[in-house]
PDB file of C-alpha atoms in Angstrom:
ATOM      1  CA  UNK B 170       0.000   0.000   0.000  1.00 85.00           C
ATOM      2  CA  UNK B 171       1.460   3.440  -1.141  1.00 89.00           C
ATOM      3  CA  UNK B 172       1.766   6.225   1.474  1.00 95.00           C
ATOM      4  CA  UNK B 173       3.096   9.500   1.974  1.00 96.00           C
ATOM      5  CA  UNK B 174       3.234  10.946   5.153  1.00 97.00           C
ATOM      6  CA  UNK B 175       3.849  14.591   5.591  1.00 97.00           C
ATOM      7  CA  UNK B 176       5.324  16.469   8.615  1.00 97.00           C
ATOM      8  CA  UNK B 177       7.153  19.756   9.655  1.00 98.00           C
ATOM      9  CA  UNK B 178       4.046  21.926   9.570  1.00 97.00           C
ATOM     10  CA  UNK B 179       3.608  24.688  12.161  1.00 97.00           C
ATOM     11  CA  UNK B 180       3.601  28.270  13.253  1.00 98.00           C
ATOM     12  CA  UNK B 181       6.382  30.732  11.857  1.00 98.00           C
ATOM     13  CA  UNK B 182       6.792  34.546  11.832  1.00 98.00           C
ATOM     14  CA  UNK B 183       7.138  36.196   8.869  1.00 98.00           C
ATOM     15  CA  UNK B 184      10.910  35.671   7.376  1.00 98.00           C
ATOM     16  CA  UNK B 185      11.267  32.448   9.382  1.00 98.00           C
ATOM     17  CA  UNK B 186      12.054  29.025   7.866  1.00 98.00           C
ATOM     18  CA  UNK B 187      10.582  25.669   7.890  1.00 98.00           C
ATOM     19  CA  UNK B 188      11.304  22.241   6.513  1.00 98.00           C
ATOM     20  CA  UNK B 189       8.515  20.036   5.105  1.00 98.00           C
ATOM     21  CA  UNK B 190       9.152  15.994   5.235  1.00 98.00           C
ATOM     22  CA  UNK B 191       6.977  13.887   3.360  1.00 98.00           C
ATOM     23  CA  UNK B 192       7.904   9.932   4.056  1.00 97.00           C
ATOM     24  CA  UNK B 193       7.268   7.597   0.999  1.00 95.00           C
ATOM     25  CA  UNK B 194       6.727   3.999   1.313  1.00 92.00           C
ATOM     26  CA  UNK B 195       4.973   1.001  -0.440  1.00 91.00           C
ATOM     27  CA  UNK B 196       6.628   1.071  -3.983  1.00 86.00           C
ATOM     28  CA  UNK B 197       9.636   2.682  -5.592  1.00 86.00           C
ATOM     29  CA  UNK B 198       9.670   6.046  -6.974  1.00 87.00           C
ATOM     30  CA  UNK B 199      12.321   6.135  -9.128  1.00 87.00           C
ATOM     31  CA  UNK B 200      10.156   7.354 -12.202  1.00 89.00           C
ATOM     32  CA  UNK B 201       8.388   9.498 -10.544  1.00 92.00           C
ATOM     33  CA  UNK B 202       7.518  12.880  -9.662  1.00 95.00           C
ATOM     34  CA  UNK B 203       7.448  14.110  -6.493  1.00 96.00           C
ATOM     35  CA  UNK B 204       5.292  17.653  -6.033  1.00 97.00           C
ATOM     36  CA  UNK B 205       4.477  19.941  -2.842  1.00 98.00           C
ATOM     37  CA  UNK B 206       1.218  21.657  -3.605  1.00 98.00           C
ATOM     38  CA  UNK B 207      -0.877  23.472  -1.069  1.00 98.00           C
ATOM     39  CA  UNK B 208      -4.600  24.941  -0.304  1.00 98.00           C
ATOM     40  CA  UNK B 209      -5.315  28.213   1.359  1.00 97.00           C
ATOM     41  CA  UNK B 210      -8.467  29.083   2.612  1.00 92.00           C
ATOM     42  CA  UNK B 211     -10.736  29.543   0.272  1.00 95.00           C
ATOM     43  CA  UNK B 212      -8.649  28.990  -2.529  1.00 97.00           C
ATOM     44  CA  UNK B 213      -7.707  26.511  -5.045  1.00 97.00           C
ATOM     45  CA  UNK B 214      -4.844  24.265  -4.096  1.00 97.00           C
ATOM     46  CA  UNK B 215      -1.674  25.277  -6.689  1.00 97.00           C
ATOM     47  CA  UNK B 216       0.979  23.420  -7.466  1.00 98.00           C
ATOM     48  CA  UNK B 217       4.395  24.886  -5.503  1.00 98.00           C
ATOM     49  CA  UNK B 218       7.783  22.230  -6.330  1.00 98.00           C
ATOM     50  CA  UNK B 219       8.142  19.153  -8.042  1.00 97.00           C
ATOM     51  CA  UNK B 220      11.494  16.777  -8.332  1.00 97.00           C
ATOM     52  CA  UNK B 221      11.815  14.039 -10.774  1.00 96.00           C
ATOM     53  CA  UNK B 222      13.257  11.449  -8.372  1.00 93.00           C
ATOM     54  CA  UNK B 223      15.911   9.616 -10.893  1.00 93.00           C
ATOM     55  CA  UNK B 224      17.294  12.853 -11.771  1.00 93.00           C
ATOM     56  CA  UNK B 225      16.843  15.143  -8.687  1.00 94.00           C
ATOM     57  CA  UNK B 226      15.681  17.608 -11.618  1.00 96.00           C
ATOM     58  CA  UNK B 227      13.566  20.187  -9.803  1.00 98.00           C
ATOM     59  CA  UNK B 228      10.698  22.823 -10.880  1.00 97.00           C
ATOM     60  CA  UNK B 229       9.234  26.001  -9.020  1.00 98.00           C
ATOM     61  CA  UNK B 230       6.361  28.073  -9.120  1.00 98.00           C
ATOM     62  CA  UNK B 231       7.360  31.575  -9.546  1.00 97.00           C
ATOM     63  CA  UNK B 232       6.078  32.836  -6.649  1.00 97.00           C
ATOM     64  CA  UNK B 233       8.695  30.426  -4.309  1.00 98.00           C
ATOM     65  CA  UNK B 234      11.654  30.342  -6.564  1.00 97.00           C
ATOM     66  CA  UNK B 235      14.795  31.286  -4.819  1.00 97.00           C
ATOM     67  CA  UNK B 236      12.911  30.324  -1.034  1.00 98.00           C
ATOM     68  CA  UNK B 237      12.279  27.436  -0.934  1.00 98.00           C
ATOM     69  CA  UNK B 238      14.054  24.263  -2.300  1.00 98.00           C
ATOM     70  CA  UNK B 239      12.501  20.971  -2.698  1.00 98.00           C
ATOM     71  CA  UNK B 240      14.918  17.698  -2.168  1.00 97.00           C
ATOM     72  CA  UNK B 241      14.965  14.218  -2.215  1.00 96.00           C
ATOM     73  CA  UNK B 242      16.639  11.547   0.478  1.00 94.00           C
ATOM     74  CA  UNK B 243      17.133   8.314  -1.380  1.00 89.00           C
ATOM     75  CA  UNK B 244      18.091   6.550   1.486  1.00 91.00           C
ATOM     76  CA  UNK B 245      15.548   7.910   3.879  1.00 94.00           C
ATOM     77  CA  UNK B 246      12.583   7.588   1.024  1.00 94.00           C
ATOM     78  CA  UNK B 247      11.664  10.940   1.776  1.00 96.00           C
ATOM     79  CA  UNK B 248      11.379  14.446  -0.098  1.00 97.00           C
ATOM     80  CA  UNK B 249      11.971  17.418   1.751  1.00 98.00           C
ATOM     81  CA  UNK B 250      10.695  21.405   0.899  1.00 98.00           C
ATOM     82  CA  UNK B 251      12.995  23.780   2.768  1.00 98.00           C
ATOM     83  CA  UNK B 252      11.319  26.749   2.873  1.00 98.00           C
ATOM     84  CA  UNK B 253      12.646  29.982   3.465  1.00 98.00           C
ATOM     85  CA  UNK B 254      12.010  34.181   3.857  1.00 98.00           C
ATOM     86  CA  UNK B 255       8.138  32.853   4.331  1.00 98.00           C
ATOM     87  CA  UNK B 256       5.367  35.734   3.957  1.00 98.00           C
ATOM     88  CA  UNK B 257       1.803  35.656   5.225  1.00 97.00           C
ATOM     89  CA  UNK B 258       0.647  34.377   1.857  1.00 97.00           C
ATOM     90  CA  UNK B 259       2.334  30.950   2.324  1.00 98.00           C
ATOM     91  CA  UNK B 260       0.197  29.866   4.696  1.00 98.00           C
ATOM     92  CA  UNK B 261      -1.553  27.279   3.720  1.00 98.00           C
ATOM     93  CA  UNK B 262      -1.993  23.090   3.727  1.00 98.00           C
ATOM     94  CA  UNK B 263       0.543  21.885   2.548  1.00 98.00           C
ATOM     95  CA  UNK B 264      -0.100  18.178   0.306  1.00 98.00           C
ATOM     96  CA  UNK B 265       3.030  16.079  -0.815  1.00 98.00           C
ATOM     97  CA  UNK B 266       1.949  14.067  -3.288  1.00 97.00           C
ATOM     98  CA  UNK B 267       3.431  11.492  -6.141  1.00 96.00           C
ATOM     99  CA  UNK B 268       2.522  11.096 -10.388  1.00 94.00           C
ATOM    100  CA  UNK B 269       4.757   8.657 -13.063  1.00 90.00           C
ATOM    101  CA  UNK B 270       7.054  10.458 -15.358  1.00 88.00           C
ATOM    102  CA  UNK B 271       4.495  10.140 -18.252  1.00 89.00           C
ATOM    103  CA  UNK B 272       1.312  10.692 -16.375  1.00 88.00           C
ATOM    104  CA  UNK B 273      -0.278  14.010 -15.986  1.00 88.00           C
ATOM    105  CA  UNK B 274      -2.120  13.492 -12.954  1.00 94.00           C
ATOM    106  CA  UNK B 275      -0.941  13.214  -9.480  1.00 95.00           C
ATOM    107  CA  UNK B 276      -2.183   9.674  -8.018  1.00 93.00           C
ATOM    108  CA  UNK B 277      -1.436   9.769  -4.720  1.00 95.00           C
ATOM    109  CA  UNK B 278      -1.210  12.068  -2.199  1.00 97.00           C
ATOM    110  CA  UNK B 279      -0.343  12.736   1.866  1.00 97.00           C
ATOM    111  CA  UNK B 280      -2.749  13.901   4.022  1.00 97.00           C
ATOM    112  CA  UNK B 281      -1.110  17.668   4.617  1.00 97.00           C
ATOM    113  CA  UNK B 282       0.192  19.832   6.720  1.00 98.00           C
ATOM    114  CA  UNK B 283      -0.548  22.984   7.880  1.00 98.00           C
ATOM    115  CA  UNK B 284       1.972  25.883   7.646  1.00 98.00           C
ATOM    116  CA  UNK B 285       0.903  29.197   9.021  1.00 98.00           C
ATOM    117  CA  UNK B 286       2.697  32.609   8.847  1.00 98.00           C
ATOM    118  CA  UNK B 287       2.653  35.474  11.264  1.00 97.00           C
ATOM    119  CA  UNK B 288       2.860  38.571   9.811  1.00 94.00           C
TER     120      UNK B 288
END
């Protein structure tokens, strides 16, 4: 059975860091993407970082590039997003969730975490 756990979530002032884990287990994930998205209230959820496992190739939304900085522990089966300088508007759930290389949608997903920032 596929899961991926998330955890790291919490309460941050504005310009403070934190570092999201999200625990993979039940199949290998070598061909496949790994993606951080998240939900704010009332909004739809957006995609934020992905990271093609085999590769450690990585991709941003504009809005985080150069913050945060999503990474992958093969050993530890776990993908990380560092995030840093956080504002007000990154609060939000925050989903890890997995898709193959030549698929378009995400099939599974964590249960989130919830990051919220102080202004």
């Amino acid at each position: 059975q596929v899961q991926l756990v998330e955890s790291g979530g919490g309460l941050v002032q504005a310009g403070g860091s934190l570092r999201l884990s999200c625990a993979v287990s039940g199949r290998t994930f070598s061909t496949y993407f790994m993606g951080w998205f998240r939900q704010a209230p009332g909004k739809e959820r957006e995609f934020v970082a992905s990271i093609y496992w085999s590769t450690g190739d990585t991709y941003y939304v504009e809005s985080v590039e150069g913050r945060f900085t999503i990474s992958r522990d093969n050993a530890k089966n776990t993908v990380y997003l560092l995030m840093n300088n956080l504002k007000p508007e990154d609060t939000a759930v925050y989903y890890c969730a997995a898709r193959k290389v030549l698929s378009s949608n995400y099939d599974y997903w964590g249960q989130g975490t919830q990051v919220t920032v102080s202004s």
